[in-house]
Amino acid sequence: QAKIQNGGYQFFNESISSTFLRKLDLENELRWAIAKNQFTLHYQPQVSSETGHMKGMEALIRWNHPTLGPVSPGEFIPIAEETGTIMDIGKWVLKEVCLQLNRWLSASFIVPSIAVNLSARQFLAPDLASSIHDIVYQTCCDPQHIVIEITESSSMHDIESVLPILHELKSFGFQIAIDDFGKGYSALGYIKQFPIDILKIDKSFVQELTSDTKSAVLTKAIIDMSHGMDLRVIAEGVETLEQLDCLRTMNCDMIQGYFIDPALSAEQLETLYLTKDEQ
Ligand code: C2E
Ligand code: CA
Ligand code: CA
Ligand code: CA
């Protein structure tokens, strides 16, 4: 107790404890966030590099806490993964996507596929595939409309256990995308083993596209390889017209990034991008 009076000790103590307490706070608050309706989903359009038409969108979670304010998924998803709350969050996200899809379809909007992020940790649940199946079944949602995004690192982690789950998801009708491609692993062997439909080039490549020849060469090689394997390619993090032009020249199929639009609320996405099926 006496030491806490000491200025130096207290300073040291406070700087450690502020990060520590913030994390503890988030950990605790995360447990109630679903019940308290603090999450929303935003949707980022993915457009054809040729026509600019929307071909898909990615659902991205947003957490607005009454006193902490908005907390970015980059900060809270790793904590949710550590503590296990990601299991419930993951189910909430998928269910919300299914419900949104239903709302749009019943209002006669033409809706392209919606991508949902799956965390590596979710693959550790033995009932992952069946819980995903339950959600689409209960909401009467067509899995053809849904793309499951998995990261290279989560899928490479334990190929033997992930592969059957991916095949099961494919057999339900889901599409599979590899997220953040090029960021972590250099081994390519899994690409031919996995039942993948879409490959997403990590934004670190895109950001160096027009300044670094090697990034450009690699990006072109990734696109050509993907097409050779019948995969569609999405470039992430496209922020400038130069990057877009470059990717278009390289025949990249789809573009996602701030240059097109950031993640939008469902209402914004609807007004800006969706059209009704008039027949
Ligand atoms: P991610 O899956 O790679 O998602 C793309 C991130 O890049 C999003 O950040 C998006 O807003 C951001 N982004 C989009 N365009 C640009 C651009 O032009 N430039 C830059 N610099 N960034 C761009 P966000 O929404 O903050 O999400 C961060 C990460 O959190 C996601 O990365 C994903 O790993 C995770 N995440 C988000 N929502 C979910 C979710 O529902 N479930 C899970 N498991 N993870 C999620
Ligand atoms: Ca993603
Ligand atoms: Ca990504
Ligand atoms: Ca409209």
Short mmCIF file of C-alpha atoms and ligand atoms in Angstrom, two decimals:
data_model
loop_
_atom_site.label_atom_id
_atom_site.label_comp_id
_atom_site.label_asym_id
_atom_site.label_seq_id
_atom_site.Cartn_x
_atom_site.Cartn_y
_atom_site.Cartn_z
CA GLN A 1 0.00 0.00 0.00
CA ALA A 2 2.83 2.37 0.96
CA LYS A 3 4.47 1.88 -2.40
CA ILE A 4 1.40 2.99 -4.27
CA GLN A 5 1.96 6.45 -2.75
CA ASN A 6 5.29 6.58 -4.58
CA GLY A 7 4.93 8.59 -7.79
CA GLY A 8 7.15 6.44 -10.00
CA TYR A 9 5.53 3.22 -8.95
CA GLN A 10 2.09 4.62 -9.41
CA PHE A 11 2.91 5.87 -12.91
CA PHE A 12 4.26 2.48 -13.91
CA ASN A 13 1.29 0.82 -12.33
CA GLU A 14 -1.22 3.03 -14.14
CA SER A 15 0.20 2.66 -17.62
CA ILE A 16 0.12 -1.11 -17.35
CA SER A 17 -3.26 -1.20 -15.74
CA SER A 18 -4.96 1.07 -18.27
CA THR A 19 -4.37 -1.40 -21.13
CA PHE A 20 -5.06 -4.27 -18.79
CA LEU A 21 -8.27 -2.74 -17.47
CA ARG A 22 -9.44 -1.84 -20.96
CA LYS A 23 -9.07 -5.47 -21.98
CA LEU A 24 -10.77 -6.69 -18.84
CA ASP A 25 -13.58 -4.22 -19.47
CA LEU A 26 -14.03 -5.38 -23.05
CA GLU A 27 -13.90 -9.01 -21.94
CA ASN A 28 -16.70 -8.46 -19.44
CA GLU A 29 -18.80 -6.24 -21.65
CA LEU A 30 -18.51 -8.65 -24.59
CA ARG A 31 -20.45 -11.25 -22.64
CA TRP A 32 -23.56 -9.07 -22.56
CA ALA A 33 -23.19 -7.37 -25.93
CA ILE A 34 -25.50 -9.75 -27.81
CA ALA A 35 -28.22 -9.72 -25.14
CA LYS A 36 -28.01 -5.94 -24.95
CA ASN A 37 -28.31 -5.52 -28.72
CA GLN A 38 -25.04 -3.65 -29.05
CA PHE A 39 -23.88 -5.32 -32.26
CA THR A 40 -24.85 -4.35 -35.77
CA LEU A 41 -23.65 -5.54 -39.15
CA HIS A 42 -22.35 -3.31 -41.88
CA TYR A 43 -21.96 -4.44 -45.47
CA GLN A 44 -19.07 -3.59 -47.76
CA PRO A 45 -19.77 -3.89 -51.49
CA GLN A 46 -17.59 -6.00 -53.76
CA VAL A 47 -17.87 -4.75 -57.33
CA SER A 48 -16.87 -6.05 -60.74
CA SER A 49 -13.59 -4.41 -61.76
CA GLU A 50 -14.93 -4.16 -65.29
CA THR A 51 -18.48 -2.86 -64.88
CA GLY A 52 -18.51 -1.48 -61.32
CA HIS A 53 -21.68 -3.47 -60.60
CA MET A 54 -21.97 -5.03 -57.16
CA LYS A 55 -21.30 -8.78 -57.29
CA GLY A 56 -21.23 -9.48 -53.58
CA MET A 57 -20.77 -7.88 -50.18
CA GLU A 58 -18.98 -8.66 -46.94
CA ALA A 59 -20.75 -8.49 -43.59
CA LEU A 60 -18.55 -6.76 -41.00
CA ILE A 61 -19.52 -6.56 -37.34
CA ARG A 62 -19.77 -3.25 -35.49
CA TRP A 63 -19.94 -2.87 -31.70
CA ASN A 64 -21.39 0.30 -30.32
CA HIS A 65 -21.12 0.34 -26.53
CA PRO A 66 -23.17 2.95 -24.60
CA THR A 67 -20.20 4.16 -22.51
CA LEU A 68 -17.11 2.79 -24.29
CA GLY A 69 -18.34 4.08 -27.65
CA PRO A 70 -17.62 2.26 -30.90
CA VAL A 71 -15.06 -0.53 -30.49
CA SER A 72 -13.41 -1.80 -33.67
CA PRO A 73 -13.55 -5.52 -34.54
CA GLY A 74 -9.76 -5.39 -34.89
CA GLU A 75 -9.69 -4.80 -31.12
CA PHE A 76 -12.54 -6.97 -29.81
CA ILE A 77 -12.56 -9.99 -32.16
CA PRO A 78 -9.14 -11.21 -30.87
CA ILE A 79 -10.47 -10.87 -27.29
CA ALA A 80 -13.66 -12.72 -28.22
CA GLU A 81 -11.49 -15.46 -29.75
CA GLU A 82 -9.39 -15.70 -26.61
CA THR A 83 -12.35 -15.88 -24.25
CA GLY A 84 -14.58 -18.03 -26.44
CA THR A 85 -17.41 -15.49 -26.85
CA ILE A 86 -16.62 -15.65 -30.58
CA MET A 87 -18.68 -18.85 -30.72
CA ASP A 88 -21.91 -16.99 -29.87
CA ILE A 89 -20.88 -13.90 -31.81
CA GLY A 90 -20.24 -16.04 -34.90
CA LYS A 91 -23.70 -17.57 -34.65
CA TRP A 92 -25.28 -14.15 -34.12
CA VAL A 93 -23.53 -12.79 -37.24
CA LEU A 94 -24.67 -15.65 -39.47
CA LYS A 95 -28.23 -15.47 -38.19
CA GLU A 96 -28.34 -11.71 -38.69
CA VAL A 97 -27.07 -12.12 -42.27
CA CYS A 98 -29.76 -14.73 -42.96
CA LEU A 99 -32.48 -12.47 -41.54
CA GLN A 100 -31.23 -9.46 -43.54
CA LEU A 101 -31.12 -11.58 -46.69
CA ASN A 102 -34.72 -12.65 -46.07
CA ARG A 103 -35.85 -9.06 -45.48
CA TRP A 104 -34.26 -7.92 -48.75
CA LEU A 105 -35.53 -10.86 -50.77
CA SER A 106 -39.09 -10.56 -49.48
CA ALA A 107 -39.01 -6.87 -50.45
CA SER A 108 -38.11 -8.08 -54.00
CA PHE A 109 -34.54 -6.76 -53.99
CA ILE A 110 -32.01 -8.56 -56.14
CA VAL A 111 -29.32 -9.56 -53.68
CA PRO A 112 -25.88 -10.91 -54.58
CA SER A 113 -24.06 -13.22 -52.20
CA ILE A 114 -23.15 -12.05 -48.70
CA ALA A 115 -19.81 -13.07 -47.17
CA VAL A 116 -19.49 -13.94 -43.49
CA ASN A 117 -16.18 -14.15 -41.62
CA LEU A 118 -15.47 -17.34 -39.75
CA SER A 119 -12.88 -17.21 -37.03
CA ALA A 120 -10.20 -19.90 -36.66
CA ARG A 121 -11.45 -20.54 -33.15
CA GLN A 122 -14.91 -21.48 -34.47
CA PHE A 123 -13.38 -24.49 -36.23
CA LEU A 124 -12.57 -25.91 -32.81
CA ALA A 125 -16.28 -26.39 -32.09
CA PRO A 126 -17.04 -30.00 -33.03
CA ASP A 127 -20.55 -29.00 -34.11
CA LEU A 128 -19.54 -26.05 -36.33
CA ALA A 129 -21.05 -27.41 -39.55
CA SER A 130 -24.29 -28.55 -37.91
CA SER A 131 -24.75 -25.29 -35.99
CA ILE A 132 -24.30 -23.39 -39.26
CA HIS A 133 -26.77 -25.73 -40.92
CA ASP A 134 -29.28 -25.19 -38.07
CA ILE A 135 -29.15 -21.43 -38.49
CA VAL A 136 -29.84 -21.44 -42.23
CA TYR A 137 -32.51 -24.09 -41.74
CA GLN A 138 -34.30 -22.18 -38.95
CA THR A 139 -34.22 -18.93 -40.92
CA CYS A 140 -35.18 -20.70 -44.19
CA CYS A 141 -32.19 -19.17 -45.88
CA ASP A 142 -30.62 -20.44 -49.08
CA PRO A 143 -26.89 -21.20 -48.45
CA GLN A 144 -26.16 -20.43 -52.13
CA HIS A 145 -26.42 -16.77 -51.14
CA ILE A 146 -23.75 -17.07 -48.48
CA VAL A 147 -19.97 -17.08 -48.77
CA ILE A 148 -17.95 -18.32 -45.81
CA GLU A 149 -14.64 -16.46 -45.47
CA ILE A 150 -11.82 -18.27 -43.74
CA THR A 151 -8.28 -17.04 -43.32
CA GLU A 152 -5.26 -18.90 -44.59
CA SER A 153 -3.90 -19.24 -41.09
CA SER A 154 -7.06 -20.80 -39.69
CA SER A 155 -7.38 -23.29 -42.52
CA MET A 156 -3.72 -24.25 -42.66
CA HIS A 157 -3.63 -24.77 -38.93
CA ASP A 158 -5.08 -28.23 -38.96
CA ILE A 159 -5.92 -29.34 -42.49
CA GLU A 160 -7.15 -32.78 -41.46
CA SER A 161 -9.92 -31.44 -39.27
CA VAL A 162 -10.80 -28.37 -41.34
CA LEU A 163 -11.09 -30.16 -44.70
CA PRO A 164 -14.12 -32.35 -43.84
CA ILE A 165 -15.91 -29.33 -42.35
CA LEU A 166 -15.33 -27.33 -45.56
CA HIS A 167 -16.64 -30.22 -47.66
CA GLU A 168 -19.71 -30.42 -45.46
CA LEU A 169 -20.33 -26.68 -45.83
CA LYS A 170 -19.91 -26.97 -49.61
CA SER A 171 -22.40 -29.83 -49.69
CA PHE A 172 -24.98 -27.61 -47.95
CA GLY A 173 -24.48 -25.11 -50.80
CA PHE A 174 -22.24 -22.46 -49.20
CA GLN A 175 -19.42 -20.89 -51.19
CA ILE A 176 -15.98 -20.72 -49.59
CA ALA A 177 -13.49 -17.86 -49.82
CA ILE A 178 -9.90 -17.71 -48.62
CA ASP A 179 -9.39 -14.37 -46.87
CA ASP A 180 -6.16 -12.35 -46.49
CA PHE A 181 -4.40 -14.50 -49.11
CA GLY A 182 -0.66 -13.94 -49.15
CA LYS A 183 -0.50 -12.48 -45.67
CA GLY A 184 0.70 -15.41 -43.63
CA TYR A 185 1.53 -18.66 -45.30
CA SER A 186 3.68 -19.31 -48.29
CA ALA A 187 2.73 -22.96 -48.76
CA LEU A 188 0.29 -23.30 -51.63
CA GLY A 189 -0.47 -27.02 -51.48
CA TYR A 190 -3.69 -26.59 -49.53
CA ILE A 191 -5.20 -24.50 -52.33
CA LYS A 192 -5.66 -27.56 -54.50
CA GLN A 193 -7.01 -29.65 -51.63
CA PHE A 194 -9.59 -27.17 -50.40
CA PRO A 195 -13.03 -26.78 -52.02
CA ILE A 196 -12.59 -23.03 -52.56
CA ASP A 197 -14.61 -20.71 -54.83
CA ILE A 198 -13.04 -17.32 -54.15
CA LEU A 199 -9.59 -16.04 -53.27
CA LYS A 200 -9.17 -12.64 -51.63
CA ILE A 201 -5.82 -10.93 -52.14
CA ASP A 202 -4.65 -9.32 -48.91
CA LYS A 203 -4.62 -5.52 -48.80
CA SER A 204 -0.88 -5.44 -48.11
CA PHE A 205 -0.29 -6.48 -51.74
CA VAL A 206 -2.83 -4.01 -53.09
CA GLN A 207 -1.35 -1.15 -51.11
CA GLU A 208 2.09 -1.67 -52.67
CA LEU A 209 0.78 -2.46 -56.12
CA THR A 210 1.69 0.84 -57.75
CA SER A 211 4.90 1.50 -55.80
CA ASP A 212 6.58 -1.89 -55.66
CA THR A 213 7.18 -3.96 -58.81
CA LYS A 214 7.51 -7.18 -56.84
CA SER A 215 4.06 -6.75 -55.29
CA ALA A 216 2.65 -6.14 -58.75
CA VAL A 217 4.34 -9.27 -60.15
CA LEU A 218 3.06 -11.35 -57.24
CA THR A 219 -0.47 -9.97 -57.53
CA LYS A 220 -0.57 -10.78 -61.23
CA ALA A 221 0.73 -14.30 -60.53
CA ILE A 222 -1.91 -14.86 -57.83
CA ILE A 223 -4.68 -13.73 -60.21
CA ASP A 224 -3.46 -15.96 -63.07
CA MET A 225 -3.02 -18.94 -60.76
CA SER A 226 -6.53 -18.45 -59.36
CA HIS A 227 -8.08 -18.27 -62.82
CA GLY A 228 -6.18 -21.39 -63.83
CA MET A 229 -7.92 -23.12 -60.93
CA ASP A 230 -11.36 -21.66 -61.72
CA LEU A 231 -11.38 -19.37 -58.70
CA ARG A 232 -12.74 -15.85 -58.67
CA VAL A 233 -10.41 -13.20 -57.27
CA ILE A 234 -11.29 -10.25 -55.03
CA ALA A 235 -8.69 -7.57 -54.30
CA GLU A 236 -9.13 -6.07 -50.82
CA GLY A 237 -8.21 -2.62 -49.59
CA VAL A 238 -8.44 -0.83 -52.94
CA GLU A 239 -8.09 2.85 -52.07
CA THR A 240 -7.04 4.60 -55.28
CA LEU A 241 -7.99 4.80 -58.94
CA GLU A 242 -4.41 3.77 -59.85
CA GLN A 243 -4.80 0.54 -57.89
CA LEU A 244 -8.18 -0.11 -59.50
CA ASP A 245 -6.79 0.48 -63.02
CA CYS A 246 -3.84 -1.76 -62.33
CA LEU A 247 -6.07 -4.59 -61.02
CA ARG A 248 -8.43 -4.21 -63.96
CA THR A 249 -5.51 -4.61 -66.38
CA MET A 250 -4.53 -7.76 -64.49
CA ASN A 251 -8.07 -9.16 -64.94
CA CYS A 252 -8.86 -9.17 -61.24
CA ASP A 253 -12.56 -10.08 -61.05
CA MET A 254 -13.74 -8.04 -58.10
CA ILE A 255 -12.73 -5.01 -56.08
CA GLN A 256 -13.42 -4.21 -52.44
CA GLY A 257 -12.16 -1.09 -50.71
CA TYR A 258 -12.63 2.50 -49.63
CA PHE A 259 -12.20 3.69 -53.23
CA ILE A 260 -15.56 2.04 -53.96
CA ASP A 261 -17.19 2.35 -50.51
CA PRO A 262 -16.51 1.46 -46.88
CA ALA A 263 -18.79 -0.95 -45.02
CA LEU A 264 -22.29 0.60 -45.07
CA SER A 265 -25.35 0.17 -42.89
CA ALA A 266 -28.01 -2.11 -44.35
CA GLU A 267 -30.15 0.94 -45.17
CA GLN A 268 -27.30 2.74 -46.91
CA LEU A 269 -26.37 -0.34 -48.90
CA GLU A 270 -29.97 -0.81 -49.93
CA THR A 271 -30.39 2.74 -51.25
CA LEU A 272 -26.99 2.94 -52.91
CA TYR A 273 -26.68 -0.53 -54.41
CA LEU A 274 -29.82 -2.65 -54.48
CA THR A 275 -32.42 -2.66 -57.22
CA LYS A 276 -35.78 -4.39 -57.27
CA ASP A 277 -36.70 -7.34 -59.38
CA GLU A 278 -39.46 -5.68 -61.41
CA GLN A 279 -41.17 -8.75 -62.85
P1 C2E B 1 -11.18 -8.59 -42.81
O1 C2E B 1 -12.07 -9.78 -42.82
O2 C2E B 1 -9.93 -8.67 -43.61
O3 C2E B 1 -12.09 -7.37 -43.29
C1 C2E B 1 -11.63 -6.30 -44.07
C2 C2E B 1 -11.28 -5.11 -43.21
O4 C2E B 1 -10.66 -4.12 -44.02
C3 C2E B 1 -12.51 -4.43 -42.60
O5 C2E B 1 -12.11 -3.88 -41.34
C4 C2E B 1 -12.78 -3.31 -43.61
O6 C2E B 1 -13.55 -2.25 -43.08
C5 C2E B 1 -11.37 -2.89 -43.93
N1 C2E B 1 -11.26 -2.22 -45.23
C6 C2E B 1 -12.14 -2.24 -46.25
N2 C2E B 1 -11.70 -1.51 -47.30
C7 C2E B 1 -10.51 -1.00 -46.92
C8 C2E B 1 -9.54 -0.14 -47.57
O7 C2E B 1 -9.70 0.30 -48.70
N3 C2E B 1 -8.41 0.16 -46.87
C9 C2E B 1 -8.20 -0.31 -45.61
N4 C2E B 1 -7.07 0.04 -44.99
N5 C2E B 1 -9.09 -1.12 -44.97
C10 C2E B 1 -10.21 -1.46 -45.62
P2 C2E B 1 -12.98 -4.06 -40.02
O8 C2E B 1 -14.45 -4.00 -40.35
O9 C2E B 1 -12.44 -3.11 -39.01
O10 C2E B 1 -12.67 -5.54 -39.58
C11 C2E B 1 -11.38 -5.94 -39.20
C12 C2E B 1 -11.28 -7.43 -39.07
O11 C2E B 1 -12.12 -7.90 -37.99
C13 C2E B 1 -11.77 -8.19 -40.30
O12 C2E B 1 -10.76 -8.21 -41.29
C14 C2E B 1 -12.06 -9.54 -39.70
O13 C2E B 1 -10.89 -10.29 -39.55
C15 C2E B 1 -12.59 -9.17 -38.34
N6 C2E B 1 -14.08 -9.19 -38.39
C16 C2E B 1 -14.95 -8.22 -38.75
N7 C2E B 1 -16.23 -8.64 -38.66
C17 C2E B 1 -16.16 -9.94 -38.25
C18 C2E B 1 -17.14 -10.96 -37.97
O14 C2E B 1 -18.37 -10.77 -38.12
N8 C2E B 1 -16.68 -12.18 -37.55
C19 C2E B 1 -15.34 -12.43 -37.40
N9 C2E B 1 -14.96 -13.67 -36.98
N10 C2E B 1 -14.40 -11.51 -37.67
C20 C2E B 1 -14.80 -10.28 -38.09
CA CA B 2 -12.95 -11.01 -44.41
CA CA B 3 -9.34 -9.70 -45.46
CA CA B 4 -31.94 1.43 -54.85
#
